[in-house]
Coordinates of C-alpha atoms in Angstrom, one line a residue:
X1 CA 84.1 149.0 38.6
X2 CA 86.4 146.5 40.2
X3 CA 84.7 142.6 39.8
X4 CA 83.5 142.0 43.3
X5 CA 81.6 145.5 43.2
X6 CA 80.2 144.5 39.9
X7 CA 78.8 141.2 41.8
X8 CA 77.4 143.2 44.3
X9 CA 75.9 145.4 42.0
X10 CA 74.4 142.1 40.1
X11 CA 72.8 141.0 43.8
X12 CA 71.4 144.5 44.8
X13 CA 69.5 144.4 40.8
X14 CA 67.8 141.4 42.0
X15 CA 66.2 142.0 45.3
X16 CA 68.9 140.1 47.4
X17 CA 68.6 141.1 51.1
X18 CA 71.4 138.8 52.7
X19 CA 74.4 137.1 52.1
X20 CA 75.6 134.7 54.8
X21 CA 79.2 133.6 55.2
X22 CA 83.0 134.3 56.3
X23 CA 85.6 136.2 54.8
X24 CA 88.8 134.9 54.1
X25 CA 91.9 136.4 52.9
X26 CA 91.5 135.5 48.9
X27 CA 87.5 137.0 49.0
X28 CA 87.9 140.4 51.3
X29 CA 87.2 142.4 48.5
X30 CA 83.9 141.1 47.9
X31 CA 83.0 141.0 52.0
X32 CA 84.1 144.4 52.0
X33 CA 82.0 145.7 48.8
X34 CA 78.6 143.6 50.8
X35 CA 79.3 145.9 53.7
X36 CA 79.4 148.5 51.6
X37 CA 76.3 148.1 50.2
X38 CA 72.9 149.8 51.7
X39 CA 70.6 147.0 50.3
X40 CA 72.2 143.9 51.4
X41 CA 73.3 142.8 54.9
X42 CA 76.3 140.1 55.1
X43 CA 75.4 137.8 58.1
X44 CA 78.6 136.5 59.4
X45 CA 78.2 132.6 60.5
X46 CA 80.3 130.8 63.1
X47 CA 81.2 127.8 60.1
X48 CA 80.4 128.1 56.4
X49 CA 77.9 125.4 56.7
X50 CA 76.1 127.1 59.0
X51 CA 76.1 129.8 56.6
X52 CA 74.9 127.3 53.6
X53 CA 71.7 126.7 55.5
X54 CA 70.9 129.9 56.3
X55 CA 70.9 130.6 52.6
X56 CA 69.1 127.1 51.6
X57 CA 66.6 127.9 54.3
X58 CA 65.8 131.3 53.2
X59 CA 65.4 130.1 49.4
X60 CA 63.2 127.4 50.6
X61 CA 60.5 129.9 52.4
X62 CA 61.5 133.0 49.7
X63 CA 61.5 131.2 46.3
X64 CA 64.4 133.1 45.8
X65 CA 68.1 132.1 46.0
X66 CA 69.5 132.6 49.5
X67 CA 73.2 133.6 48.9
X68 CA 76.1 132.4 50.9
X69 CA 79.9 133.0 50.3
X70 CA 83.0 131.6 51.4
X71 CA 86.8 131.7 50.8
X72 CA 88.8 129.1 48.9
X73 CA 90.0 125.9 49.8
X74 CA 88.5 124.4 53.4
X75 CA 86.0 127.1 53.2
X76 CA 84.3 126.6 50.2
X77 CA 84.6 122.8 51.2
X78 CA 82.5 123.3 54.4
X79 CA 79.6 124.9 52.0
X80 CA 79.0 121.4 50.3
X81 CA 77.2 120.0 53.0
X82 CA 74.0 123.1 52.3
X83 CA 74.3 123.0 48.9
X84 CA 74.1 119.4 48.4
X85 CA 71.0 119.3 50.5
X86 CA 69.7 122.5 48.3
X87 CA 70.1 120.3 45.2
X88 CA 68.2 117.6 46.6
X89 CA 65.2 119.6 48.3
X90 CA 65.1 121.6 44.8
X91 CA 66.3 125.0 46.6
X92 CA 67.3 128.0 44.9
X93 CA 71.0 128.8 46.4
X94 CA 74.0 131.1 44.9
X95 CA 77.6 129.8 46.5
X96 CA 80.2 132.5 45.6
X97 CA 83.8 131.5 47.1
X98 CA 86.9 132.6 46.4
X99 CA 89.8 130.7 44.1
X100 CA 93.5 130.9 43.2
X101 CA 94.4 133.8 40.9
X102 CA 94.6 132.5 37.4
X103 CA 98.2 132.9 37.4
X104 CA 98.0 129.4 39.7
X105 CA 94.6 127.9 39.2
X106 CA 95.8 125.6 36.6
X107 CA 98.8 123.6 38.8
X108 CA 99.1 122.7 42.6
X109 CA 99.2 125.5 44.5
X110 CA 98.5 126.5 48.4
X111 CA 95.2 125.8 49.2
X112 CA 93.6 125.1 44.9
X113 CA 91.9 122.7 44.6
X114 CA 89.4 122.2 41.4
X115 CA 86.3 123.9 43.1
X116 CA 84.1 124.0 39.9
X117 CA 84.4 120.3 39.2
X118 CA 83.5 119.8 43.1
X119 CA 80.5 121.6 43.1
X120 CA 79.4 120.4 39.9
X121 CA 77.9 117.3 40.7
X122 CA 75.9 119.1 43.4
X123 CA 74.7 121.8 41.4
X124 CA 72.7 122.8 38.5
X125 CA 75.2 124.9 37.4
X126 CA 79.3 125.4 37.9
X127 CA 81.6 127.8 36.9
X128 CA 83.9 130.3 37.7
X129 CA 84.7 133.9 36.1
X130 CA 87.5 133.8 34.0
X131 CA 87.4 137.0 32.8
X132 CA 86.1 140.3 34.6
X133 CA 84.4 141.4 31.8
X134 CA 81.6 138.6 32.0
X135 CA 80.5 139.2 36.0
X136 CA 77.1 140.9 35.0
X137 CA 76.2 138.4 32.8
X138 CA 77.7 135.0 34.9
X139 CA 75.9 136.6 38.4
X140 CA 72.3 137.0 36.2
X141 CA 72.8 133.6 34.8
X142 CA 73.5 132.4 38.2
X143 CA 70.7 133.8 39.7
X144 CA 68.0 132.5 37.1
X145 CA 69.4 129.3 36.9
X146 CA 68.8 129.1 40.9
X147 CA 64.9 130.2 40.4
X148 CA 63.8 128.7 37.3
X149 CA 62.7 125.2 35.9
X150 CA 63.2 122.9 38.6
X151 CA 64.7 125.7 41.5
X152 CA 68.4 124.5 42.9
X153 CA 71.7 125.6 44.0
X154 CA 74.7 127.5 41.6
X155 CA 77.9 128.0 41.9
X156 CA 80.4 131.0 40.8
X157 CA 84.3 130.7 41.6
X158 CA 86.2 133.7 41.9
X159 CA 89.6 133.7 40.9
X160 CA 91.5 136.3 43.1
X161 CA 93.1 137.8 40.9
X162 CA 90.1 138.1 38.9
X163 CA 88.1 139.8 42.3
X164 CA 90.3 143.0 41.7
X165 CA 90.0 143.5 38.0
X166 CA 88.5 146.2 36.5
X167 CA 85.1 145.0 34.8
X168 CA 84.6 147.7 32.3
X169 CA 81.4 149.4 31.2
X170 CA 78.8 146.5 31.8
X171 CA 75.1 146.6 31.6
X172 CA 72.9 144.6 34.2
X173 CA 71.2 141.7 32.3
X174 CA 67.2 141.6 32.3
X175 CA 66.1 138.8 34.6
X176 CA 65.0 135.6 32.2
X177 CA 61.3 135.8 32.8
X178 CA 59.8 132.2 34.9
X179 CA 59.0 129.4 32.7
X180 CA 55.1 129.1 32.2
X181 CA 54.1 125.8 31.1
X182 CA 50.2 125.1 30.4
X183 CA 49.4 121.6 30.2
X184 CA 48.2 120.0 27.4
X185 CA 44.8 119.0 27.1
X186 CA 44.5 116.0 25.5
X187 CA 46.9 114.8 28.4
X188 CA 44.5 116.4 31.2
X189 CA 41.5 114.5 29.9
X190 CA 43.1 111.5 30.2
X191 CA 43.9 111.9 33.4
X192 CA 40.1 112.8 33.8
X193 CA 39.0 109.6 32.8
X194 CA 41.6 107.4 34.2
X195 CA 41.0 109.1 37.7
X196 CA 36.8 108.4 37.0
X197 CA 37.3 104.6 35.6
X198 CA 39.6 103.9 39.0
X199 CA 37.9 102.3 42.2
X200 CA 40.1 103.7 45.0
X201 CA 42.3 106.9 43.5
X202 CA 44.7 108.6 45.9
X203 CA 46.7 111.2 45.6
X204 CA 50.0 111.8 46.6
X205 CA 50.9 114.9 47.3
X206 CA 54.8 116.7 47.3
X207 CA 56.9 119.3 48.2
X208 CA 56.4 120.6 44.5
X209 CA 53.1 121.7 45.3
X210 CA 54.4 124.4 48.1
X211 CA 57.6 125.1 45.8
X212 CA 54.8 125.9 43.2
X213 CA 52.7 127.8 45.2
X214 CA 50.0 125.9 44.0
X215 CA 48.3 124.8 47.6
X216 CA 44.9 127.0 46.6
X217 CA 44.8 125.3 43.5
X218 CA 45.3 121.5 45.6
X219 CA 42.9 122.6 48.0
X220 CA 40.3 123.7 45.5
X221 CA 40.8 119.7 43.3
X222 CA 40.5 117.9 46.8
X223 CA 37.2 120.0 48.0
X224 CA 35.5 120.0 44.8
X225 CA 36.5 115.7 43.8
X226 CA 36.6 114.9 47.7
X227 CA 40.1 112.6 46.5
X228 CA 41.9 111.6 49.2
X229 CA 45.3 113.0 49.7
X230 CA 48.5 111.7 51.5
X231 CA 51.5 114.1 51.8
X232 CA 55.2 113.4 51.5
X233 CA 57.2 115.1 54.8
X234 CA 58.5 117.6 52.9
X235 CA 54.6 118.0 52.1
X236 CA 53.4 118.6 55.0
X237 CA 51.0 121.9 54.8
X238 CA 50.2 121.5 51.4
X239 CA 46.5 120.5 52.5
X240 CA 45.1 121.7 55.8
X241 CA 45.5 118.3 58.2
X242 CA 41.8 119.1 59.4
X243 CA 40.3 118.2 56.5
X244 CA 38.5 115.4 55.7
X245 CA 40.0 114.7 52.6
X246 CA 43.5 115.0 54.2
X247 CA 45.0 111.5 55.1
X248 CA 48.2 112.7 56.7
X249 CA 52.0 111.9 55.9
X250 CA 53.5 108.7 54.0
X251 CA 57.2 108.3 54.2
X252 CA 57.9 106.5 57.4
X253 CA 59.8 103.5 57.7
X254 CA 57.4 100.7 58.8
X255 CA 53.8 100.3 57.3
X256 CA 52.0 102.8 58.7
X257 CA 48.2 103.8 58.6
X258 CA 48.1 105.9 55.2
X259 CA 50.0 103.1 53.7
X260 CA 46.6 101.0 54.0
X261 CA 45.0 103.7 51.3
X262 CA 47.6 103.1 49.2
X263 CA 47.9 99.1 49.0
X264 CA 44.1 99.4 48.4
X265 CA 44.6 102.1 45.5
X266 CA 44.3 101.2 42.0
X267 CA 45.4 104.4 40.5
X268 CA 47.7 106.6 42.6
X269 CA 47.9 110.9 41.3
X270 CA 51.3 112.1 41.9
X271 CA 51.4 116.0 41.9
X272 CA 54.7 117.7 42.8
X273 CA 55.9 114.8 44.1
X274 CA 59.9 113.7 43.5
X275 CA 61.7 110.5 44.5
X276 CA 63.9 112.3 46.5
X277 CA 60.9 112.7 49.1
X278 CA 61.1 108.8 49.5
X279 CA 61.5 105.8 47.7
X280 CA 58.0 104.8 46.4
X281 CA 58.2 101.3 47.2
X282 CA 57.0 102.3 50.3
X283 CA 53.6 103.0 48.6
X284 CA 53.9 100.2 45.5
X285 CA 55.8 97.3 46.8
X286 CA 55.1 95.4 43.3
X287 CA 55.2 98.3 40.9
X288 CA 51.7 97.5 39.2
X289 CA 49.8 100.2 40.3
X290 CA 49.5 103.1 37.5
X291 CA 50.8 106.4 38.5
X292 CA 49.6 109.9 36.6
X293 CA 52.5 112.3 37.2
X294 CA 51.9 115.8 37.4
X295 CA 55.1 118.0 37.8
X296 CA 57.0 121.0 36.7
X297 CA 59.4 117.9 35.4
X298 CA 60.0 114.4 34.3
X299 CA 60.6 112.0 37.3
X300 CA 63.7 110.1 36.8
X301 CA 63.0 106.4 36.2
X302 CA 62.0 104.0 39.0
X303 CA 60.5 100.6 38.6
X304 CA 57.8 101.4 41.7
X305 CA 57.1 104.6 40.1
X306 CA 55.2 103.2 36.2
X307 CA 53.7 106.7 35.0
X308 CA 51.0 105.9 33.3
X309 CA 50.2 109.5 32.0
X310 CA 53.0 112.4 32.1
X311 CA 51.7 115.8 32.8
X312 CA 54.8 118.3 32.8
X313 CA 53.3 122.2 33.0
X314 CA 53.0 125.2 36.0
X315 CA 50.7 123.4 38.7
X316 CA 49.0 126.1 39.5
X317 CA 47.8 125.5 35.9
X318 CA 47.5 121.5 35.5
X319 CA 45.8 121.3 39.0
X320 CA 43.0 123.4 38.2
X321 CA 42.9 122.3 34.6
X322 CA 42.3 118.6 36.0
X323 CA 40.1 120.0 38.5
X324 CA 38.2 121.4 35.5
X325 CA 38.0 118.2 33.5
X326 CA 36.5 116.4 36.8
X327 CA 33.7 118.9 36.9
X328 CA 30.7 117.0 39.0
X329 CA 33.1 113.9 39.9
X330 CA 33.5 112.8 43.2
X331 CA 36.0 110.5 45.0
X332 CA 34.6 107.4 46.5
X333 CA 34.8 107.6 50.3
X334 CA 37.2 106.4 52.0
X335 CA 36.1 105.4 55.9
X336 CA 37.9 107.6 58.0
X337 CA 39.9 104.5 60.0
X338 CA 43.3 106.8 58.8
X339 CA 42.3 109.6 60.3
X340 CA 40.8 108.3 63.2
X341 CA 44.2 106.5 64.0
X342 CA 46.1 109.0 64.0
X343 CA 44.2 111.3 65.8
X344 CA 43.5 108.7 68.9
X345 CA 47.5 108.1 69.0
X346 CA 48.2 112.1 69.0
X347 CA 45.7 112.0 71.6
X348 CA 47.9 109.9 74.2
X349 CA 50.6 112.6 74.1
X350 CA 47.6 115.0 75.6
X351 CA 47.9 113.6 79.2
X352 CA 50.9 115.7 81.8
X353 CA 53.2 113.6 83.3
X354 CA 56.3 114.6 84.6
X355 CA 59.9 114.4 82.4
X356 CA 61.1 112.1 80.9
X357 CA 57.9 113.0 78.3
X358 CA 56.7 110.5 75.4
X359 CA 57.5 111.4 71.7
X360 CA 53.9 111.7 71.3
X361 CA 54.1 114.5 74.7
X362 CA 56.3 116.5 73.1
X363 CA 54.4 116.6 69.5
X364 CA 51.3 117.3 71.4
X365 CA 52.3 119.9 73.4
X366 CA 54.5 121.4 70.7
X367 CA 51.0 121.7 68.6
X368 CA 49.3 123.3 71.4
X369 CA 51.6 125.7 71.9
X370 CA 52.5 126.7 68.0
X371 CA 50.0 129.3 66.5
X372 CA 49.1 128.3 63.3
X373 CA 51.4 130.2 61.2
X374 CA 53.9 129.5 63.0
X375 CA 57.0 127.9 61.2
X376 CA 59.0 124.5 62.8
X377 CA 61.9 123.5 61.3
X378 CA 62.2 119.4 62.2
X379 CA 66.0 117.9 62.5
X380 CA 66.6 114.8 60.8
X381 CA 66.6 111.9 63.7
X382 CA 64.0 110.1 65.5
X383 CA 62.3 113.4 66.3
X384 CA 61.3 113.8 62.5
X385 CA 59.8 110.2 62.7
X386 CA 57.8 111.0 65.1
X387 CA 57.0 114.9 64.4
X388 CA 56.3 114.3 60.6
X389 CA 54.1 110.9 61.6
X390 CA 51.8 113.4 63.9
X391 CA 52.5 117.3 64.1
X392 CA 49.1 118.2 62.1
X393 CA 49.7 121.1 59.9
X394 CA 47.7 124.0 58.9
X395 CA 49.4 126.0 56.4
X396 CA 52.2 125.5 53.6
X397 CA 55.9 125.9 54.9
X398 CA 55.0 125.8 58.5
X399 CA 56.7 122.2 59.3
X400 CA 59.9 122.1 57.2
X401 CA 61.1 118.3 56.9
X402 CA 64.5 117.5 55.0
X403 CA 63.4 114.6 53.6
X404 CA 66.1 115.0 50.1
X405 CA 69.8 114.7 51.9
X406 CA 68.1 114.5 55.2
X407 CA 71.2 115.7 56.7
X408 CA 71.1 116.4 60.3
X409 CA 72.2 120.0 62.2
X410 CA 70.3 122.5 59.6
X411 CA 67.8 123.4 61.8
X412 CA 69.5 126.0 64.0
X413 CA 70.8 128.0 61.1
X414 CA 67.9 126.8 59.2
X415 CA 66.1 129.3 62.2
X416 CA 68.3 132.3 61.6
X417 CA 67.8 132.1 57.6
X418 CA 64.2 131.7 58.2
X419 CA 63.2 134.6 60.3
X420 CA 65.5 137.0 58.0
X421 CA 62.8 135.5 55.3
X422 CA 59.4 135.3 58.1
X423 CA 60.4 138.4 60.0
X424 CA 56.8 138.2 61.3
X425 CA 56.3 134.8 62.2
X426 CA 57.2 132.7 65.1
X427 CA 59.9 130.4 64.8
X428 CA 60.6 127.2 66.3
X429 CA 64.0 124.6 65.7
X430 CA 63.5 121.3 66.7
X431 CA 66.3 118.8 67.1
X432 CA 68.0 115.9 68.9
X433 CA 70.7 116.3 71.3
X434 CA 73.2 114.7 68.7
X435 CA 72.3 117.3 65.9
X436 CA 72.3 120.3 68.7
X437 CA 75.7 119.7 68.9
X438 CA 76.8 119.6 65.5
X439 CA 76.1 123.3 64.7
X440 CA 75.5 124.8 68.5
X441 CA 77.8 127.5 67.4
X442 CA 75.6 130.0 65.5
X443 CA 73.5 130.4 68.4
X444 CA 76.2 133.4 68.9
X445 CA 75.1 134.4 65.2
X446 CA 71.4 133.9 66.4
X447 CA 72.9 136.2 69.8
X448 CA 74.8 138.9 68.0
X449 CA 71.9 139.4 65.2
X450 CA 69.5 139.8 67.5
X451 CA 67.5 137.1 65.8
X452 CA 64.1 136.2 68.0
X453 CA 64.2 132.3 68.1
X454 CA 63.3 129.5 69.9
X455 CA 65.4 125.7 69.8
X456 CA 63.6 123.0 71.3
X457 CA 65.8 119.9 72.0
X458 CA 64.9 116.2 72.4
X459 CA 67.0 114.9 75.0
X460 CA 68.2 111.2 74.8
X461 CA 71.9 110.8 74.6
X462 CA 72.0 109.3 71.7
X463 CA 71.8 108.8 68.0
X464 CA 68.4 108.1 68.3
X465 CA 67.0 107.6 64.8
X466 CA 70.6 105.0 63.8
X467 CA 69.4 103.4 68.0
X468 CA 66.2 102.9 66.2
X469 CA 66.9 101.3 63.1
X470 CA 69.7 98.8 64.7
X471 CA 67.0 97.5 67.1
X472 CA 64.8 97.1 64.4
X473 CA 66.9 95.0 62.3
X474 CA 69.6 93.4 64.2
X475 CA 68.0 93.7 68.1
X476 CA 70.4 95.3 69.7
X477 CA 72.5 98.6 69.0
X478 CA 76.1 99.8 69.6
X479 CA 78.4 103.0 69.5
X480 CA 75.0 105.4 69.4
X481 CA 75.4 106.4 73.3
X482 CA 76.9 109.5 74.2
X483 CA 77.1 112.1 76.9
X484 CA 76.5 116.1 76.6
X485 CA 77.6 118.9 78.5
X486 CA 75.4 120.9 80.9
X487 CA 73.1 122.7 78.3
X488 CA 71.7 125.3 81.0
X489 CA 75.5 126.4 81.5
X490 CA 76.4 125.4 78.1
X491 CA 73.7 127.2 76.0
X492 CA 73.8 130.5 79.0
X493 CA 77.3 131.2 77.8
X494 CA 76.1 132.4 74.2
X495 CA 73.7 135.0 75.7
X496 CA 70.9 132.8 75.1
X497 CA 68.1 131.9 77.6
X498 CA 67.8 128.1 78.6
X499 CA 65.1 126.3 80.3
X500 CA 64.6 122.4 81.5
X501 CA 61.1 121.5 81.3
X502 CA 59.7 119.1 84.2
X503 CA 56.3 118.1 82.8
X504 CA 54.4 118.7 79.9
X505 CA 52.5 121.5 80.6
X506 CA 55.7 122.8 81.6
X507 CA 56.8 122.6 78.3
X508 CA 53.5 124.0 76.8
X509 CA 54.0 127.4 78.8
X510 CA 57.9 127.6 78.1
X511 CA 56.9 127.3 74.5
X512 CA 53.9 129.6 74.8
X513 CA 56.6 132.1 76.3
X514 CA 59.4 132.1 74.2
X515 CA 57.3 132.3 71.2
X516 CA 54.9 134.5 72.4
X517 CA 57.5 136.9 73.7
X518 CA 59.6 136.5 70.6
X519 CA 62.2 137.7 72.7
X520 CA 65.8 136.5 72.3
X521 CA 67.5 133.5 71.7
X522 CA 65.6 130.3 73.7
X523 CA 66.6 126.7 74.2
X524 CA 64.2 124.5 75.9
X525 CA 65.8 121.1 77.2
X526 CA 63.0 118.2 77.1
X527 CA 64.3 114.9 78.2
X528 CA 62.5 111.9 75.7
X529 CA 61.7 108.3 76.8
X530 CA 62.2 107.0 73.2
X531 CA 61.0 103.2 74.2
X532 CA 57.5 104.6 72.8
X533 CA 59.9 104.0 69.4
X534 CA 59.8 99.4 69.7
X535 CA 56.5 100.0 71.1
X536 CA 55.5 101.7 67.6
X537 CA 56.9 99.5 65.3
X538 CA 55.6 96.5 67.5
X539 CA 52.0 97.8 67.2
X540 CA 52.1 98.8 63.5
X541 CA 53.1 95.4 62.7
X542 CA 49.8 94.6 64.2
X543 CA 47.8 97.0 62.7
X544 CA 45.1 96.1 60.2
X545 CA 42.6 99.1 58.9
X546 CA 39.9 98.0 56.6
X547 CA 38.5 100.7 54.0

C-alpha cells in the first residue's frame, strides 16, 4: 500500500468524515486516494485558509480533529492563518500538505521551504514522514495528539517522493485512550473553604468548560451554591443566560457591568478558563485578588492571574467534586443591578425603525429570530463587541466567539465546517463588511456542496472595530473607510440568495426565512449606524452599579 493510501486508511480507522483543501501537483496522490475512499468526503475550498477553518470549525463543535490538506510551498503557507487560530482556541486540527521529495528537501529548491519548522511554533506537534514505513504510526500519533491533553492543531509533511512509496505490511495503531484526571481531594477541600471563608466569590467561567463537556456539571455547582458566574466570549453557553445566577460576558474593552462583580470580589473561581480568552487585568487591575484555578492544565504565568489553589483534573470531575465539598453552602446574593443592565439595554434594540438599524437592533432581532439551538458563528470586529456584550445564550456552542487569535473572515467557512459537524441545526454567520470580503469566495464551496446556510452582514464601510478603538484613544480615525461592491449582484453571482433588509422586523422575517427554510445559501445585507459605539463607551464611563 502506497503512503498516501496508508494515510487514508489511518483517517477512515478513526471516524474522519471530511477533509477540506486543494490539490496541488506534489499531493495528487493523496486527493486522489480521499476520493477514493467511501468514508471520507474531500471538500474542495476556494483558498487553503478557507479550508483551515472549515477544519478548526468542525474540531471545535466535534471534539474531534477537523482535517485539512494542502500542497507545498504557498499552499501550505495559506493554512497558517486556521491553524494558528486552532492553537490558540485549543482546537483539535490535522494539516497534511505536501513537501519536496527527499532527494531536495535538504537545499534550495523550487517552491521548499522548511515547512515543519514553520508550523512548529503554531502547533502541538511537527513533523514530517521520512520514511514510508512509519505512516500508520505518525497519522495515529497525529491524531491523538490533536484530541488529547489540552486539544490543538498537528502537522504532518509529506515528502513527495515519500507519498508514492510503498509502506509495507503496517498495522493500524490503537487510539491512546483520553487522559482521565481526578482531582485531588485535599486540593478540592481547600477550595471548599476558601470559597466559604470569602465575602463576594465569583466565578469565571471559560471556553474549557464547553471543550470539556462539563456544562451539566457547571450548571449543577451554580444551582446548588447559587455562585455567581461571568463567562469569557468564547464562554458564552456554558450557563443558560436566563438564569439567575448567570451574570453574562466579561472581556470587553471598557469597564462594563460584570466588571462591577469582579472589582467587588474577594476570591474569583476560574474553571476552564485560559489567558488566551482575555487578559485578566480586565477583571484584577492590581493582581491581589486570589484566584482558585480549575483546568485540564496549568495557566501560564501572569501577574493579574495569582492562583491561589491549583486544581489540574477532568472537569467534569473537579466541578462536581467541588460541588460535593460545598454541600449546603450557598453564595451570598448578589442584587441583580448586572442583569438588570443588561437586559434594559438589549431591550432598546426591541423597537422597528427603518435601516440604518442600531447594533443593539440587529442583536435583538437576531435573538428573536434564532431558535435556541441554533448555532451563530460571530466575526471578529465591532459586531463581536456588541454580539458577545448582549446575544443571550441558551445552550453550549451555539454563539461561537474567536476570542484566542481573534482573526477576522472564519466565519463563512467556519459555517460550511459547522453544518458538515451540526447537520441538523440552523446555522447563522455573522460578520462585517470588511471580513465578508476577505473570504467571500467559499460561498461557491457553500453553492456547489449544497450546504444550507445563512451569512448575515453588518454593513458600515469600514474597519469598524480599528474605527472604534482610534476614536477612543486618539479622537479621530484614519485609513478605516472603504467602499464595497453591489452585494445583491455581487453575492447573486455565486448561486446564492441575497436580501437587503429595510427595518428591523424586516430583518426578523428574512432571518426567520432563511433559517427556517434551511434552504440554500443566504446573505442578508443590514446597514449599521455604529455611533451607538462613542455613545457606549461614553455611558459606561458613567456607569456606577452598587452590589
Amino acid at each position: 500500500m502506497e503512503t498516501a493510501k496508508q494515510i487514508v486508511k489511518v483517517l477512515e480507522n478513526r471516524n474522519v468524515k471530511y477533509v477540506f483543501g486543494i490539490p496541488g501537483e506534489e499531493n495528487i496522490h493523496l486527493v486522489d486516494a480521499i476520493n477514493q475512499s467511501d468514508k471520507i468526503q474531500f471538500i474542495l475550498v476556494r483558498h487553503e485558509q478557507g479550508a483551515s477553518f472549515m477544519a478548526e470549525v468542525y474540531g471545535r463543535l466535534t471534539g474531534q480533529p477537523g482535517v485539512a490538506t494542502a500542497t507545498l510551498g504557498p499552499g501550505a503557507i495559506n493554512l497558517l492563518l486556521g491553524v494558528a487560530d486552532a492553537q490558540t482556541n485549543s482546537t483539535p486540527l490535522i494539516a497534511i500538505t505536501a513537501q519536496g521529495g527527499l532527494n531536495r528537501i535538504y537545499k534550495e529548491s523550487h517552491q521548499v521551504i522548511d515547512l515543519r519548522a514553520m508550523f512548529q511554533p503554531i502547533t502541538k506537534w511537527s513533523t514530517n514522514i521520512y520514511t514510508a514505513q512509519s505512516t500508520s504510526e505518525v497519522i495515529t500519533k497525529a491524531y491523538d495528539k490533536a484530541v488529547n491533553g489540552r486539544p490543538g492543531p498537528v502537522y504532518v509533511g509529506i515528502p513527495q517522493d515519500v507519498e508514492e512509496q510503498d509502506t509495507g505490511k503496517q498495522l493500524i495503531a490503537n487510539p491512546m485512550p483520553a487522559e482521565n484526571n481526578a482531582p485531588r481531594t485535599e486540593e478540592i477541600n481547600a477550595a471548599a473553604q476558601a470559597i466559604r471563608q470569602a465575602k463576594h466569590p465569583v466565578v469565571l467561567a471559560g471556553n474549557g468548560i464547553i471543550r470539556g463537556h462539563a456544562c451539566d456539571a457547571m450548571r449543577q455547582l451554580m444551582d446548588a451554591t447559587h455562585l455567581p458566574v461571568a463567562t469569557t466570549f468564547m464562554g458564552k453557553g456554558v450557563v443558560d443566560d436566563r438564569s439567575p445566577y448567570a451574570l453574562g460576558v466579561v472581556g470587553f474593552m471598557a469597564h462594563d457591568y460584570e466588571n462591577f462583580a469582579f472589582d467587588q470580589a474577594d476570591l474569583i473561581i476560574s474553571i476552564g478558563y485560559g489567558l488566551s480568552e482575555f487578559n485578566p487585568v480586565k477583571i484584577n487591575p492590581e493582581g491581589k485578588t486570589p484566584i482558585i484555578h480549575l483546568n485540564t492544565f496549568t495557566e501560564d504565568t501572569d501577574e493579574h492571574y495569582p492562583v491561589k489553589i491549583n486544581i489540574v483534573a477532568t472537569l467534569k470531575e473537579s466541578i462536581p467534586a467541588l460541588t460535593k465539598a460545598l454541600a449546603g453552602y450557598q453564595a451570598p446574593a448578589l442584587q441583580p443591578a448586572i442583569k438588570q443592565a443588561v437586559t434594559n439595554e438589549l431591550a432598546q434594540g426591541a423597537a422597528n425603525s427603518d435601516a440604518p438599524l442600531t447594533p443593539q437592533q440587529i442583536v435583538s432581532a437576531t435573538r428573536e429570530a434564532v431558535d435556541d439551538q441554533g448555532i451563530v458563528l460571530v466575526d471578529t470586529g465591532a459586531l463581536k463587541m456588541w454580539m458577545a456584550r448582549l446575544y443571550p445564550t441558551y445552550a453550549p456552542n451555539t454563539c461561537l466567539i474567536d476570542n484566542g487569535l481573534s482573526t477576522m473572515s472564519w466565519t463563512l467557512p467556519g459555517a460550511i465546517g459547522a453544518k458538515l459537524a451540526e447537520p441538523n441545526k440552523h446555522i447563522l454567520s455573522v460578520m462585517g463588511d470588511g471580513s465578508f470580503m476577505m473570504n467571500s469566495q467559499e460561498l461557491e464551496t457553500a453553492v456547489r456542496y449544497h450546504v444550507p446556510m445563512t451569512i448575515l452582514l453588518w454593513v458600515d464601510k469600514a474597519y469598524g472595530l480599528i474605527k472604534w478603538k482610534m476614536d477612543m484613544e486618539m479622537g479621530h480615525h484614519s485609513e478605516v473607510d472603504f467602499n464595497n461592491p453591489d452585494f445583491i449582484q455581487y453575492v447573486s453571482s455565486f448561486g446564492a440568495n441575497a436580501h437587503q433588509v429595510t427595518s428591523r422586523s424586516d430583518l426578523v422575517s428574512s432571518l426567520r426565512d432563511s433559517m427556517t427554510k434551511d434552504n440554500g445559501v443566504n446573505v442578508i445585507i443590514a446597514p449599521v449606524d455604529y455611533r451607538e459605539n462613542m455613545k457606549l463607551i461614553n455611558k459606561l464611563g458613567k456607569v456606577t452599579i452598587s452590589l
